[in-house]
């Protein structure tokens, strides 16, 4: 059955959930399990919003009546974890005949994955991909109405859906998609294949969403895109990312603006100046390096070399002194030698990153790097990985210590998990500070003295 609108489908899903509720003698439960990046986290808020509107009670346990896994496939270990969780979930389903299991997200855009699930995971009820998430209300109805596996994967998107219900994880901060997909085709990366070509959202829609969020009490927005620096290309009235930032800056109520991710190849001077001159844009730039070797960068199709990256990082540090710069690094790309890793370590020493995510190269079927000669043996990658990690940690410690003793504004996010007399706040530069406080402070800004740096976080006091 197809529905002309999502509202209509959600209403029908609501009727089915009520029927199930009568059968079970309790409110049916649903769990949304998320893997991967901030984009997936945001998509999961949409899935959760739809499930809540349909009448499910949301829990975090995979023994729920409806479980959906929002998957990631950027590295193979994410895939393996999904298969592992599915095994456990399949066990729950044997005990609960009403249970439904769904899969969506990046991993589902890979034909080999669909084949495997068709063959070996017959108990999965619903599978859809990244381009048709907005059809979830309709799929949910079909899944609740009938037995048997429903599979719907599209090769490309047909529209950007603007009006899905969303259940935000935090009342005071929110992700906002500004673009989808990626056109860069870094040779190791599967994202362009599973998320499709780059599409920017209409700036008016983005601003309307930010205004609505502000009116609901959101004070911090995180603008999300695979490469925010190319935002606006291909729109009817092209606009640049810095222009978009300046528009969002004008929205009353929004006090912090973050964004993720910046590709170094097209981070403009205009962006650096816009951040420098802004009171709201956070002092944090995530600038994935991937490798410090110009030879490897070329093979990765990153479109910059070591010198260009270093010059960019230097300019950022000069123009925005308090900024924290974080990065992503891949170890073990095909053909990478110890000398190439030395170059990466040299960049780490020169940029003095505030933090870095380090990954061992994972071969993704269908990407150009997967068929390159000289794949690096795993043991060798581990040796180099440890060298890089030690260097990253050294500078992360050094950088975090530079704010010790200062008073900085923190947005309180939660009561500390381990010690309920403390709350946890986030600074503009994305660092974390724990300090005495209580639940009533969540979502508020407070000035905190950073008394002691504990490596990657601070202990402070108001
Ligand atoms: N192997 C290892 N790391 C990868 N990343 C992307 N693709 C791969 C891969 N095949 C990393 C990059 C990217 C981050 C999100 O994931 O560092 O910036
Ligand atoms: Fe992948 Fe490169 Fe696009 Fe980032 S910019 S999503 S690493 S292809």
Coordinates of N, CA, C and O and ligand atoms in Angstrom, one line a residue, residues 74-75 188-190 288 290 328-330 359-364, ligand 1:
X74 N 31.5 2.9 6.6 CA 32.8 3.6 6.2 C 34.0 2.7 6.5 O 35.0 2.8 5.7
X75 N 33.9 1.9 7.5 CA 35.0 0.9 7.7 C 34.4 -0.4 8.0 O 33.3 -0.5 8.5
X188 N 39.8 6.0 -1.1 CA 39.5 5.0 -0.1 C 38.1 4.9 0.4 O 37.7 4.0 1.1
X189 N 37.3 5.9 0.0 CA 36.0 6.2 0.7 C 34.8 5.7 0.0 O 34.6 5.9 -1.2
X190 N 33.9 5.1 0.7 CA 32.7 4.5 0.1 C 31.5 5.5 0.2 O 30.5 5.3 -0.5
X288 N 40.1 17.3 8.4 CA 40.7 16.0 8.1 C 42.0 16.0 7.3 O 41.9 16.6 6.2
X290 N 44.1 13.1 6.8 CA 44.1 11.7 6.2 C 45.6 11.2 6.1 O 45.9 10.2 6.6
X328 N 41.2 13.9 11.1 CA 41.1 12.4 10.9 C 42.4 12.0 10.2 O 42.8 12.7 9.3
X329 N 42.9 10.8 10.6 CA 44.1 10.3 9.9 C 43.9 8.8 9.6 O 43.4 8.1 10.4
X330 N 44.3 8.4 8.4 CA 44.2 7.0 8.0 C 45.6 6.4 7.9 O 46.5 7.1 7.3
X359 N 42.5 6.1 12.2 CA 41.9 4.9 11.7 C 42.9 4.1 10.9 O 43.7 4.6 10.2
X360 N 42.7 2.8 11.1 CA 43.5 1.9 10.2 C 42.7 1.7 8.9 O 41.5 1.5 8.9
X361 N 43.4 1.9 7.8 CA 42.7 1.8 6.5 C 41.9 0.5 6.4 O 42.3 -0.6 6.7
X362 N 40.7 0.7 5.9 CA 39.8 -0.5 5.7 C 39.4 -0.5 4.2 O 39.0 0.5 3.6
X363 N 39.6 -1.7 3.6 CA 39.4 -1.9 2.2 C 37.9 -1.9 1.9 O 37.2 -2.8 2.4
X364 N 37.4 -1.0 1.1 CA 36.0 -0.9 0.8 C 35.8 -1.4 -0.7 O 36.2 -0.7 -1.6
Ligands
LIG1 N1 39.3 3.2 5.9 C1 39.7 3.9 7.1 N2 39.2 5.1 7.4 C2 38.3 5.7 6.5 N3 37.7 6.9 6.6 C3 36.9 7.0 5.5 N4 37.0 5.9 4.7 C4 37.9 5.1 5.3 C5 38.5 3.8 5.0 N5 38.2 3.1 3.9 C6 37.9 7.8 7.6 C7 38.4 9.2 7.1 C8 37.2 10.1 7.2 C9 36.5 9.5 8.4 C10 35.1 9.9 8.6 O1 36.6 8.1 8.2 O2 39.5 9.6 7.9 O3 37.6 11.4 7.4

